[in-house]
Short mmCIF file of C-alpha atoms in Angstrom, two decimals:
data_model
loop_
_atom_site.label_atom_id
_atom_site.label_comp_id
_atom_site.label_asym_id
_atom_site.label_seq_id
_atom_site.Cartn_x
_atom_site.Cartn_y
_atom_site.Cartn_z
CA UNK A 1 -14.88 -3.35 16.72
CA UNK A 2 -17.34 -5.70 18.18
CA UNK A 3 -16.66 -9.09 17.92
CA UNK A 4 -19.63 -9.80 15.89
CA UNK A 5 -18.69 -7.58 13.02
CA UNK A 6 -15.56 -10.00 12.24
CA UNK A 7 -16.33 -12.97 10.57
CA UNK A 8 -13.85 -15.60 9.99
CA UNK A 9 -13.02 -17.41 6.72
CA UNK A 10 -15.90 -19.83 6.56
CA UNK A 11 -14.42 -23.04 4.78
CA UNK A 12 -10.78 -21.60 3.95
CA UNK A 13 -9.65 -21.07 0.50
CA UNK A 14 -11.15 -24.07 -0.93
CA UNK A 15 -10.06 -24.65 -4.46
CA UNK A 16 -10.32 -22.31 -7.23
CA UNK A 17 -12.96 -23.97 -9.25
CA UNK A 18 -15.48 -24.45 -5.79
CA UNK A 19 -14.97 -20.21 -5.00
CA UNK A 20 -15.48 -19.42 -8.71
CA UNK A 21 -19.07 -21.62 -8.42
CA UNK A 22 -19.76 -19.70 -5.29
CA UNK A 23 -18.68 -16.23 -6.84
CA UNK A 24 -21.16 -16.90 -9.46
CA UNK A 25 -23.98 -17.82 -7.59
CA UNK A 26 -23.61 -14.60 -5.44
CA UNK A 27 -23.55 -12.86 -8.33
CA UNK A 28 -26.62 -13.93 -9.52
CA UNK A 29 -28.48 -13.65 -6.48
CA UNK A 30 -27.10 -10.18 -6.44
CA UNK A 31 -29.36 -9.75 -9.61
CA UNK A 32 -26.89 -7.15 -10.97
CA UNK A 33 -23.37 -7.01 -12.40
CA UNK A 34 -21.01 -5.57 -9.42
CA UNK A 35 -18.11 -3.63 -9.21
CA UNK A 36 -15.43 -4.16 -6.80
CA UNK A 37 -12.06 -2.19 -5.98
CA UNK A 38 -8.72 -3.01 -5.00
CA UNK A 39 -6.59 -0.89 -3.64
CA UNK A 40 -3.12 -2.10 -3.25
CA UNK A 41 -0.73 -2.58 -6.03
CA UNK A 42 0.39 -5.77 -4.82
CA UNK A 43 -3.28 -7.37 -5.25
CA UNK A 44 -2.81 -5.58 -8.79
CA UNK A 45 -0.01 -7.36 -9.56
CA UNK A 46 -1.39 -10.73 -7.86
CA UNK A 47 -4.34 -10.59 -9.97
CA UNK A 48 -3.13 -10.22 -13.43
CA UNK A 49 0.03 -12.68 -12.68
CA UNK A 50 -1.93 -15.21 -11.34
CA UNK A 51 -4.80 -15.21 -14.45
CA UNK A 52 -7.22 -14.26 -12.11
CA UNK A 53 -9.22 -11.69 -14.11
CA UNK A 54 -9.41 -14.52 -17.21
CA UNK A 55 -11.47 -16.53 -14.77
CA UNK A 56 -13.74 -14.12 -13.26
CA UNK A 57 -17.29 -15.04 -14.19
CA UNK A 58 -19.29 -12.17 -16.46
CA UNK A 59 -21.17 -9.65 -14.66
CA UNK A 60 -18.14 -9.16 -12.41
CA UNK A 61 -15.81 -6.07 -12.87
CA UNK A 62 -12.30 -5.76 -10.88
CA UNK A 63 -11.06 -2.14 -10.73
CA UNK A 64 -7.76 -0.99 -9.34
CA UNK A 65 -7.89 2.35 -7.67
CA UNK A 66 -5.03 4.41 -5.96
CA UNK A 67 -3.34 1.39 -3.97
CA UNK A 68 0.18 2.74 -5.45
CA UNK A 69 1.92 5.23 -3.72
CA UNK A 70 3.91 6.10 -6.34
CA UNK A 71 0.79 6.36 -8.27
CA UNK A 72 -1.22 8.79 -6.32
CA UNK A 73 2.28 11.36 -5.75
CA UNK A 74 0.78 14.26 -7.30
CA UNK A 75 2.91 16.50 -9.60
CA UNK A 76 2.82 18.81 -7.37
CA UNK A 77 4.50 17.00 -4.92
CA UNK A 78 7.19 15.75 -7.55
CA UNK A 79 8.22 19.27 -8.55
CA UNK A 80 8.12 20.36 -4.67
CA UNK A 81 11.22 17.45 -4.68
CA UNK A 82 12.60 18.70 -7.53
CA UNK A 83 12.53 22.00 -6.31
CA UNK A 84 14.80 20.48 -3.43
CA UNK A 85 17.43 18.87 -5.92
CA UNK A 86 17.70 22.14 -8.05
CA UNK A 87 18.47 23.66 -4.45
CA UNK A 88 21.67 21.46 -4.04
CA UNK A 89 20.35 19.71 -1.43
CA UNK A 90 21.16 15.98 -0.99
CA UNK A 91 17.47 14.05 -1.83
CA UNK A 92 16.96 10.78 -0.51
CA UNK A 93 14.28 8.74 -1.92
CA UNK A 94 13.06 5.02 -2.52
CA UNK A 95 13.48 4.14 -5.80
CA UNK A 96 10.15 3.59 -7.19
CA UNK A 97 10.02 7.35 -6.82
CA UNK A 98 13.19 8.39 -9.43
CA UNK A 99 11.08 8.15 -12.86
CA UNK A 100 7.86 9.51 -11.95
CA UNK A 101 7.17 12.67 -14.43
CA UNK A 102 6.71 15.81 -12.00
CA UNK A 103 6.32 19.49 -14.51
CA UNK A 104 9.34 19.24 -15.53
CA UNK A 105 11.55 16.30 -15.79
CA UNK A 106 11.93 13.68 -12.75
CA UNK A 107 14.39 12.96 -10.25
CA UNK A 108 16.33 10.60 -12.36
CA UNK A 109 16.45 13.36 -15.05
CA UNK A 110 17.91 15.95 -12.40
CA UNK A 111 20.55 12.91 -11.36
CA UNK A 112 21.83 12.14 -14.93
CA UNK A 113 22.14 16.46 -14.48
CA UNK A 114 24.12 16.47 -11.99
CA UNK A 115 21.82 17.15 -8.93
CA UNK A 116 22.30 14.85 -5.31
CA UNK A 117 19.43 12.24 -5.88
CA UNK A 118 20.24 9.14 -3.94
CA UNK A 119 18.08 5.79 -3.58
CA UNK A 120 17.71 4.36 -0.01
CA UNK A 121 16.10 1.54 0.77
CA UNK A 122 14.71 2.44 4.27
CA UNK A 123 14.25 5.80 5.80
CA UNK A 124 17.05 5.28 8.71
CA UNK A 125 19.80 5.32 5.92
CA UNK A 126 18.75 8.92 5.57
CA UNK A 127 19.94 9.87 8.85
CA UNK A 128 23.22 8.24 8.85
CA UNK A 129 23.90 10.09 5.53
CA UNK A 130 22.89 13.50 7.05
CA UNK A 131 25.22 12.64 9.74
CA UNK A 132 27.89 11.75 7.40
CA UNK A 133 27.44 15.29 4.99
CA UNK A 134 27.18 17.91 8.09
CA UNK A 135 27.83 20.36 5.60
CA UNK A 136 24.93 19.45 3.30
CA UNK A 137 20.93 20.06 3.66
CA UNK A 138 19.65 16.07 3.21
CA UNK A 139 15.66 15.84 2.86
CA UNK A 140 14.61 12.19 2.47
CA UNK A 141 10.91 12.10 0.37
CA UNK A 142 8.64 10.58 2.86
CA UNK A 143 6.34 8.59 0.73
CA UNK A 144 3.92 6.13 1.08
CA UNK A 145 0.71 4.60 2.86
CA UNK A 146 0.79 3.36 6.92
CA UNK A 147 3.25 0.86 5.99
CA UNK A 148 6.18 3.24 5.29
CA UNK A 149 4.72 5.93 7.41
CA UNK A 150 5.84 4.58 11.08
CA UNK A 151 9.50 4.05 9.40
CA UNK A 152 9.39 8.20 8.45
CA UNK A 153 8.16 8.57 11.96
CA UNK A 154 11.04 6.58 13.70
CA UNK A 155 13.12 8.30 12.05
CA UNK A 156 11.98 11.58 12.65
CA UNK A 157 12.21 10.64 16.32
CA UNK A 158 15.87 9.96 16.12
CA UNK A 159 16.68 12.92 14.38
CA UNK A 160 15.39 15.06 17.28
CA UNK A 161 16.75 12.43 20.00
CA UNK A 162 20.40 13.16 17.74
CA UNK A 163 19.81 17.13 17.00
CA UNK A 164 20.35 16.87 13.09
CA UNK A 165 19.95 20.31 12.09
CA UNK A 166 20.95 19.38 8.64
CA UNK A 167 18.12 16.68 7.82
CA UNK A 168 14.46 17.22 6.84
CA UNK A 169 11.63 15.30 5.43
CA UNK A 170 9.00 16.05 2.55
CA UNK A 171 6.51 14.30 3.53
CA UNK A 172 3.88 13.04 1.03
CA UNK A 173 2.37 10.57 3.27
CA UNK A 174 -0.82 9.12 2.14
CA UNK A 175 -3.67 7.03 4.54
CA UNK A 176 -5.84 5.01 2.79
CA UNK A 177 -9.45 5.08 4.15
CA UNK A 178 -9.32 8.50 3.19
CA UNK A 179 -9.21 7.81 -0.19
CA UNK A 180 -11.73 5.02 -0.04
CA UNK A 181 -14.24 7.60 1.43
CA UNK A 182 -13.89 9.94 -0.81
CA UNK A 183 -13.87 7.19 -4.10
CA UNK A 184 -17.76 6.62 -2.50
CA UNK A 185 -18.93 10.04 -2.80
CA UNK A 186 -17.92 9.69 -6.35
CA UNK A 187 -21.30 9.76 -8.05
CA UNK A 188 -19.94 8.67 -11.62
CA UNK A 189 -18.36 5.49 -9.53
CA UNK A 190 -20.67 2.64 -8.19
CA UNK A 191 -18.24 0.67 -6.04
CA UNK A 192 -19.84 -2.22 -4.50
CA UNK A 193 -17.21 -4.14 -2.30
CA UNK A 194 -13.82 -3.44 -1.67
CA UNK A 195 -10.76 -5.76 -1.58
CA UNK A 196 -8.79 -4.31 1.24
CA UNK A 197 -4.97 -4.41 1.56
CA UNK A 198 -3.10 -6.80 3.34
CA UNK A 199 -0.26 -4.98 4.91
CA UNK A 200 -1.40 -1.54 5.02
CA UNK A 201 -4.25 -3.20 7.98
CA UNK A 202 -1.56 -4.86 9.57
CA UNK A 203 -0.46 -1.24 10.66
CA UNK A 204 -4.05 0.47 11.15
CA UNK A 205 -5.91 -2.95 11.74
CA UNK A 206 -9.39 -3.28 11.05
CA UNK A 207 -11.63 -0.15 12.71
CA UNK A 208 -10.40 2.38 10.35
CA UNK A 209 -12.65 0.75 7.58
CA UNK A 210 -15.65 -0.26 9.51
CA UNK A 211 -17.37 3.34 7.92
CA UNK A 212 -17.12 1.21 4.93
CA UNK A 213 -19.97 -1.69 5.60
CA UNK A 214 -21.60 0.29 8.32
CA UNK A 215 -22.27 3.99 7.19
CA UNK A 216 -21.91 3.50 3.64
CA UNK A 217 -23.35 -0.20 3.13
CA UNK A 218 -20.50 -1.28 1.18
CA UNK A 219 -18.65 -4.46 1.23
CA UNK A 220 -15.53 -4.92 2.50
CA UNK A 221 -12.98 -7.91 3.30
CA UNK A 222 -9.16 -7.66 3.41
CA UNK A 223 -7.15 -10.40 1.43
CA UNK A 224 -3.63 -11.79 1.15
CA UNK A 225 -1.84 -12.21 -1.78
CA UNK A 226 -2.44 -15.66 -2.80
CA UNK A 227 -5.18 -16.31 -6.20
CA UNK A 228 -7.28 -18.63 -3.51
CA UNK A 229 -7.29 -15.65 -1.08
CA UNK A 230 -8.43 -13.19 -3.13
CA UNK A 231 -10.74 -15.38 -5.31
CA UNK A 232 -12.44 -16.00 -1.80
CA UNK A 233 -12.29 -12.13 -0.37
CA UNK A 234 -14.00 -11.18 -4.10
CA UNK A 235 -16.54 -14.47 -3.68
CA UNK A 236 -17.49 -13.44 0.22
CA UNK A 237 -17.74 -9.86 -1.22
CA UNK A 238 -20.31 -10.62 -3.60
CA UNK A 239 -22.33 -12.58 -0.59
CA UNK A 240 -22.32 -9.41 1.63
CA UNK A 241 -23.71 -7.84 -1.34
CA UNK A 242 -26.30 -10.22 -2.25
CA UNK A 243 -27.21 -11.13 1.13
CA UNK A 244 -27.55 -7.38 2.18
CA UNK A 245 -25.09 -8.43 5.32
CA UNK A 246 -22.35 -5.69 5.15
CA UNK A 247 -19.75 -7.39 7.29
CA UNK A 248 -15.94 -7.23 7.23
CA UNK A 249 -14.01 -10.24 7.20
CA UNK A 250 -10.34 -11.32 6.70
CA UNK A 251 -9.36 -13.84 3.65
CA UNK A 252 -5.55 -13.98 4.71
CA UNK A 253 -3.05 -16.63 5.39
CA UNK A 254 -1.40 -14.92 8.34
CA UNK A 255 -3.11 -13.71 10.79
CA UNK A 256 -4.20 -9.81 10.63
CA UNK A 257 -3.60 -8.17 14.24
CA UNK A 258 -7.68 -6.73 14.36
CA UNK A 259 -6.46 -3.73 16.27
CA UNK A 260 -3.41 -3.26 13.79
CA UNK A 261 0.21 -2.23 15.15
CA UNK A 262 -0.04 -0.46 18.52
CA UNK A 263 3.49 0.78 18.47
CA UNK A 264 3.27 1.81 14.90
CA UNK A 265 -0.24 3.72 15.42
CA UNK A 266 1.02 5.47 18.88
CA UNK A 267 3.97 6.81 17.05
CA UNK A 268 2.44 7.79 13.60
CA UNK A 269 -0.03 9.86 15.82
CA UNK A 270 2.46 11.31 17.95
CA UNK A 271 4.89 12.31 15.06
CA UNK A 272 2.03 12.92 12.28
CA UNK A 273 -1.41 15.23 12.20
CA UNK A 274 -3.73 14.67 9.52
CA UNK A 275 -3.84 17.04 7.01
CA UNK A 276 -5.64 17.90 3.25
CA UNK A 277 -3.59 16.11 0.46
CA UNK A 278 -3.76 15.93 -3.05
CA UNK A 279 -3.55 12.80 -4.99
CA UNK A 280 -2.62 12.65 -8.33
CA UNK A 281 -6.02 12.74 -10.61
CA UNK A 282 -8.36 12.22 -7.38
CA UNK A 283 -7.63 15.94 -6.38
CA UNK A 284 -7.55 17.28 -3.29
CA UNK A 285 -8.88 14.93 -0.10
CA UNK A 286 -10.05 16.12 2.92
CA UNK A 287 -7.53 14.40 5.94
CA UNK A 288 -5.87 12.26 4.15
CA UNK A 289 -2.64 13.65 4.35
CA UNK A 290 0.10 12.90 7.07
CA UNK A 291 1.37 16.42 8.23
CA UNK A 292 4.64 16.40 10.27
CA UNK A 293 3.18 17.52 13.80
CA UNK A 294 4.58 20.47 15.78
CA UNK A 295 7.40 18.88 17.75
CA UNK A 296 8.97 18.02 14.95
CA UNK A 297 8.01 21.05 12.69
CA UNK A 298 12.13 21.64 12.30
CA UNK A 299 12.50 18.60 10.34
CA UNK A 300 9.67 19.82 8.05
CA UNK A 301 10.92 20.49 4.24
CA UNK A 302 8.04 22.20 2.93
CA UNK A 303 8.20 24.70 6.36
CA UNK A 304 12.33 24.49 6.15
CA UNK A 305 12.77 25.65 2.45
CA UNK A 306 9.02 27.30 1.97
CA UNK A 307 7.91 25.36 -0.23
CA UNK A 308 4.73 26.19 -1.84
CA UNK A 309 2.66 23.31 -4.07
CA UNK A 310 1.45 24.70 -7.47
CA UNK A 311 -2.00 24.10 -7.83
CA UNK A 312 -1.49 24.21 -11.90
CA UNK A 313 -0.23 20.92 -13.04
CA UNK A 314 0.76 20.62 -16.81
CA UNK A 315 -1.64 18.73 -18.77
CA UNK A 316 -0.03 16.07 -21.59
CA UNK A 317 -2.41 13.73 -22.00
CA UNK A 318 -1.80 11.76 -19.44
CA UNK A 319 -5.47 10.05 -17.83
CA UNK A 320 -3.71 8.27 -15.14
CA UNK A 321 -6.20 10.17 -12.40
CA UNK A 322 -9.02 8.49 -14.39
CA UNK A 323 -7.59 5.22 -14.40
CA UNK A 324 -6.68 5.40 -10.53
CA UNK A 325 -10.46 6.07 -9.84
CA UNK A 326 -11.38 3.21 -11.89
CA UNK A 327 -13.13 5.68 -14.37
CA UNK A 328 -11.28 4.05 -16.99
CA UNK A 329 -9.30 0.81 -17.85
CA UNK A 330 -5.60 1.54 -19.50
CA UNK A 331 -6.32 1.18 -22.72
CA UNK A 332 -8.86 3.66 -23.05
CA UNK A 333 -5.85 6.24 -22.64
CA UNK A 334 -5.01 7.40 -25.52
CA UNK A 335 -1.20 7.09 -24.86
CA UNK A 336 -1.14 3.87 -23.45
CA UNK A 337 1.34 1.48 -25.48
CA UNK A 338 2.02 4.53 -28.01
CA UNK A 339 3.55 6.96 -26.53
CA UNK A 340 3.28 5.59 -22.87
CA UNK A 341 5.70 2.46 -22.30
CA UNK A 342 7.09 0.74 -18.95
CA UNK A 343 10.76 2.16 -20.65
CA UNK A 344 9.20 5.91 -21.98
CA UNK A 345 6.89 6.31 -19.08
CA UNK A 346 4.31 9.16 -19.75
CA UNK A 347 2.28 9.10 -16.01
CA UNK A 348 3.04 7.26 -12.88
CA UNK A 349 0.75 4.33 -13.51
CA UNK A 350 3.08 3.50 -16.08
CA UNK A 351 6.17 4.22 -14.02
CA UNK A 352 5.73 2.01 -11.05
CA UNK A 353 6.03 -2.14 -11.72
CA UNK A 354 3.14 -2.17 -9.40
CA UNK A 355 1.30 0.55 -10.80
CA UNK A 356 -2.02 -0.44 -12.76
CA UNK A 357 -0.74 0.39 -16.50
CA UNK A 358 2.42 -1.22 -15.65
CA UNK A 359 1.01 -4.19 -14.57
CA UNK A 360 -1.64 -4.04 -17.73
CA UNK A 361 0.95 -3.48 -20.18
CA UNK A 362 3.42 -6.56 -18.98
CA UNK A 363 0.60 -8.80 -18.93
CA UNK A 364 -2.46 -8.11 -21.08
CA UNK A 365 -0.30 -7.65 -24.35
CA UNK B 1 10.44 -1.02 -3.34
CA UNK B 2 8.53 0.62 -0.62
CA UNK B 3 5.93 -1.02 -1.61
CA UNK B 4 7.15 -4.98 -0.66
CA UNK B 5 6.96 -6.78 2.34
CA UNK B 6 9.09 -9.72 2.90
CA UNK B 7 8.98 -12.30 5.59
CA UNK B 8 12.90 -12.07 7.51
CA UNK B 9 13.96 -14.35 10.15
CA UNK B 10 16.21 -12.12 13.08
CA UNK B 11 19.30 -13.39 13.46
CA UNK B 12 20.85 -10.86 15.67
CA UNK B 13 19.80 -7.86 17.65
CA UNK B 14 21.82 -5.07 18.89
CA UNK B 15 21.41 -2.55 21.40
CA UNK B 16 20.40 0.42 19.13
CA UNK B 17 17.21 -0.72 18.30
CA UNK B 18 18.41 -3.12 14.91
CA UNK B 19 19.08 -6.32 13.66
CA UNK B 20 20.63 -8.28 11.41
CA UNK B 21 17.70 -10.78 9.77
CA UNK B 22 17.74 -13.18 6.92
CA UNK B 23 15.45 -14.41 3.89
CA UNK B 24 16.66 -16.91 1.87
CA UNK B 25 20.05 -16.55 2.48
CA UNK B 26 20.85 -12.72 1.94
CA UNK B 27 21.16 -10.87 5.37
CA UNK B 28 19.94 -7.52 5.31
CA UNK B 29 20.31 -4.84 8.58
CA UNK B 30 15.87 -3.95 10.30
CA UNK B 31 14.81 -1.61 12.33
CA UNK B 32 12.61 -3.38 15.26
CA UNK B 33 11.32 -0.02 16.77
CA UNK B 34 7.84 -0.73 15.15
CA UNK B 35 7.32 -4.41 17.16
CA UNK B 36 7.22 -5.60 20.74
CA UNK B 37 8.92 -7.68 22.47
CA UNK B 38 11.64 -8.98 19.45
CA UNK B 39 13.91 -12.46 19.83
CA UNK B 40 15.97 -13.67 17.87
CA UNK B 41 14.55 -16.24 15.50
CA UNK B 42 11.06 -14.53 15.01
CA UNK B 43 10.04 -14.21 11.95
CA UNK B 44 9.04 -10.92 11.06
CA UNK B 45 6.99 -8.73 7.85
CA UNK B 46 9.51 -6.27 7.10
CA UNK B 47 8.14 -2.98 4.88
CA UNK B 48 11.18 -0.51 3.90
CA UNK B 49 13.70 -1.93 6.26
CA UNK B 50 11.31 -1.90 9.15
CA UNK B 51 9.84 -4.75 11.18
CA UNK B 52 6.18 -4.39 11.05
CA UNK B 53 4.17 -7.73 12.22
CA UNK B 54 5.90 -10.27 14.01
CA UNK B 55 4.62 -13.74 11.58
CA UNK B 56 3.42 -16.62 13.97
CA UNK B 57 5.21 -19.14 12.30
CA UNK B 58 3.87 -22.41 14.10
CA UNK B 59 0.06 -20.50 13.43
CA UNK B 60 0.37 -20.12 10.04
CA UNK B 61 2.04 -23.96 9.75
CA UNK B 62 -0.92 -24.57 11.54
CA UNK B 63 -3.55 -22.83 9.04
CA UNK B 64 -1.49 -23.81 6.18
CA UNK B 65 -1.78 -27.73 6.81
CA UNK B 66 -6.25 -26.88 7.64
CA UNK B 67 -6.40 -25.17 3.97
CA UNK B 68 -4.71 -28.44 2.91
CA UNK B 69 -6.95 -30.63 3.73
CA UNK B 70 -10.08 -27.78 3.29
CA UNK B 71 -8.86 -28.07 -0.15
CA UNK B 72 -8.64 -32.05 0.07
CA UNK B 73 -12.18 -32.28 0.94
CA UNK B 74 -13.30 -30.16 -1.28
CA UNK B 75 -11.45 -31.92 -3.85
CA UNK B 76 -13.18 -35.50 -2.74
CA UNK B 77 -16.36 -33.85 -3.01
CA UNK B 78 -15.92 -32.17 -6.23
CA UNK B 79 -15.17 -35.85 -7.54
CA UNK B 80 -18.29 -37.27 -6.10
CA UNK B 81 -20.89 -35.77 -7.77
#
């Protein structure tokens, strides 16, 4: 990226009060209310722990969009796993991952049953328990954006380099700009600037979402986790919008490696190809899948077991896709604090602490 | 979570690419496969037991202490008018 197209933070965080001032005049010279994104259910969390939505000025709207992986795992996907447990094989998984609904039942339903669901908490741990049940077929769910994706892909690595012939991944692998693009061609959704994540640029640093300001004229900036930083990423959106001058720039504490994570990206593209994937309520999106690459195509789950992804998914109600595009807020679901609850969770928004229902339900009510 | 990164200081490294790092005072084991050139007492953003970023730690002291007094000035000038 040229150097011109970066633009640092122009008088740091400031306080609160001085950026909300500055939002608002921006706002106003944009002559229209905006609409801006975020996409990372961190910032979803930050924003509705810290109060931040109570002082946005009016004529400002915050959505959050698919920035949870455990979100966007399509049922599809979830009953591919399931598939795996009903097949006696050993299935790994983070633990976000154990209540989210798939067709039938989830994988902490299939545990309580009996099945071989186990939590890790990185994806190494999966090898040393293949190693440790040679007689067992162990698939650890690959899940997540580019900052869980290199730790599938190390490990992948080392179970070639080691010959495991009894280990194999699912891999559900999500990248974001993917998403963002396709969230643009969405005619029903006017997104004007996007809050970008933190940690997920740390990995793919800063190029992948130059399409964003320069083909699309959208704005853009990537924030930390901290009320000022986001409060000035929103406030510098709302200038780039205003001022026409479509510009990415960085509202973080620590510093944001501008080409991202060499090692990471050299390994995710040796070990990954892009592929189609669906996301849960978006549909299907064109390359924004992580497929595991030929090399490695033994340690592929879905080409191990033939595993085929339904297309039907089993409608109950659930409008999580339509909240994840920012189509609507929580409430407008129908289920949400009825039937839906953070304990009797209905769809995966719901599921996940950081997911966007979740995070409306502890802290709107 | 998958989903959290947290700040670890490395403590010790061994030869199979891992270490033992600590955050306010619980060790856990890292992977450092993902980061170049690792030493012990970097800190470093870990995401699902891997190493992802080393943290500049005298940097962000550094921009820490500017936003302090960004926000000091600010302050002063808030109070002025």
């Amino acid at each position: 990226m040229p150097e011109s197209d970066l633009k640092a933070p122009r008088e740091g965080p400031a306080n609160i009060e001085a950026l909300r001032g500055k939002l608002s005049e921006y706002l106003e010279c944009a002559g229209r209310p905006l609409t801006f994104m975020e996409v990372c259910g961190t910032h979803t969390v930050a924003i509705f722990r810290s109060g931040l939505r109570s002082l946005l000025p009016e004529g400002l709207r915050v959505l959050s969009g698919p920035g949870c992986p455990v979100c966007v795992t399509d049922q599809s996907e979830i009953d591919m796993a399931l598939s795996l447990a009903k097949r006696d094989c050993v299935v790994l998984t983070y633990g976000d991952m154990l209540r989210v609904p798939g067709s039938s039942g989830s994988l902490l339903k299939m545990k309580g049953e009996g099945a071989a669901v186990e939590v890790v908490t990185s994806a190494i741990q999966s090898m040393e328990i293949a190693r440790k049940n040679p007689e067992r077929e162990v698939v650890f769910l690959g899940v997540g954006f580019e900052t869980t994706a290199p730790a599938t892909a190390v490990t992948l690595q080392q179970a070639r380099r080691n010959g495991l012939d009894n280990f194999s991944v699912l891999c559900l692998h999500k990248t974001v700009p993917a998403a963002l693009s396709a969230l643009c061609s969405n005619p029903d959704l006017r997104i004007d600037g996007f809050i970008l994540p933190g940690h997920v640029t740390v990995v793919t640093g800063l190029d992948e979402y130059a399409f964003l300001t320069k083909k699309l004229r959208r704005a853009a900036a990537v924030a930390g986790f901290e009320p000022e930083e986001i409060l000035a990423c929103m406030t510098d959106l709302a200038r780039q919008v205003a001022e026409r001058d479509f510009r990415l720039s960085v509202w973080r504490l620590k510093d944001v490696p501008i080409e991202g994570n060499p090692a990471a990206r050299r390994i995710l593209s040796e070990v990954f190809e892009p592929c189609d994937a669906r996301w849960r309520g978006l549909g299907v999106i064109a390359g924004s899948g992580c497929r595991i690459a030929e090399p490695y195509g033994e340690f592929d789950a879905v080409r191990k077991f033939g595993l085929d992804p339904a297309e039907d998914v089993v409608d109950n109600g659930c409008r999580c896709g339509e909240v994840l595009s920012g189509l609507i807020s929580p409430p407008e679901c129908e289920l949400f604090g009825r039937v839906c609850t953070p304990l009797a969770p209905v769809g995966p928004c719901m599921v996940s602490s950081e997911g966007t229902c979740g995070a409306w339900y502890r802290y709107h009510q | 979570m998958m989903c959290l990164a947290v700040p670890y200081t490395i403590v010790e490294i061994f030869d199979d690419g891992s270490a033992r790092a600590e955050s306010g005072g619980v060790e856990v084991e890292i992977r450092l496969d993902l980061i170049e050139d690792p030493a012990v007492g970097d800190t470093v953003l870990v995401h699902a037991g891997f190493a992802i970023q080393k943290l500049d730690r005298g940097e962000s002291e550094e921009m820490i202490a500017l936003w302090k007094e960004l926000n000091e000035a600010a302050e002063a000038s808030v109070a002025r008018v």
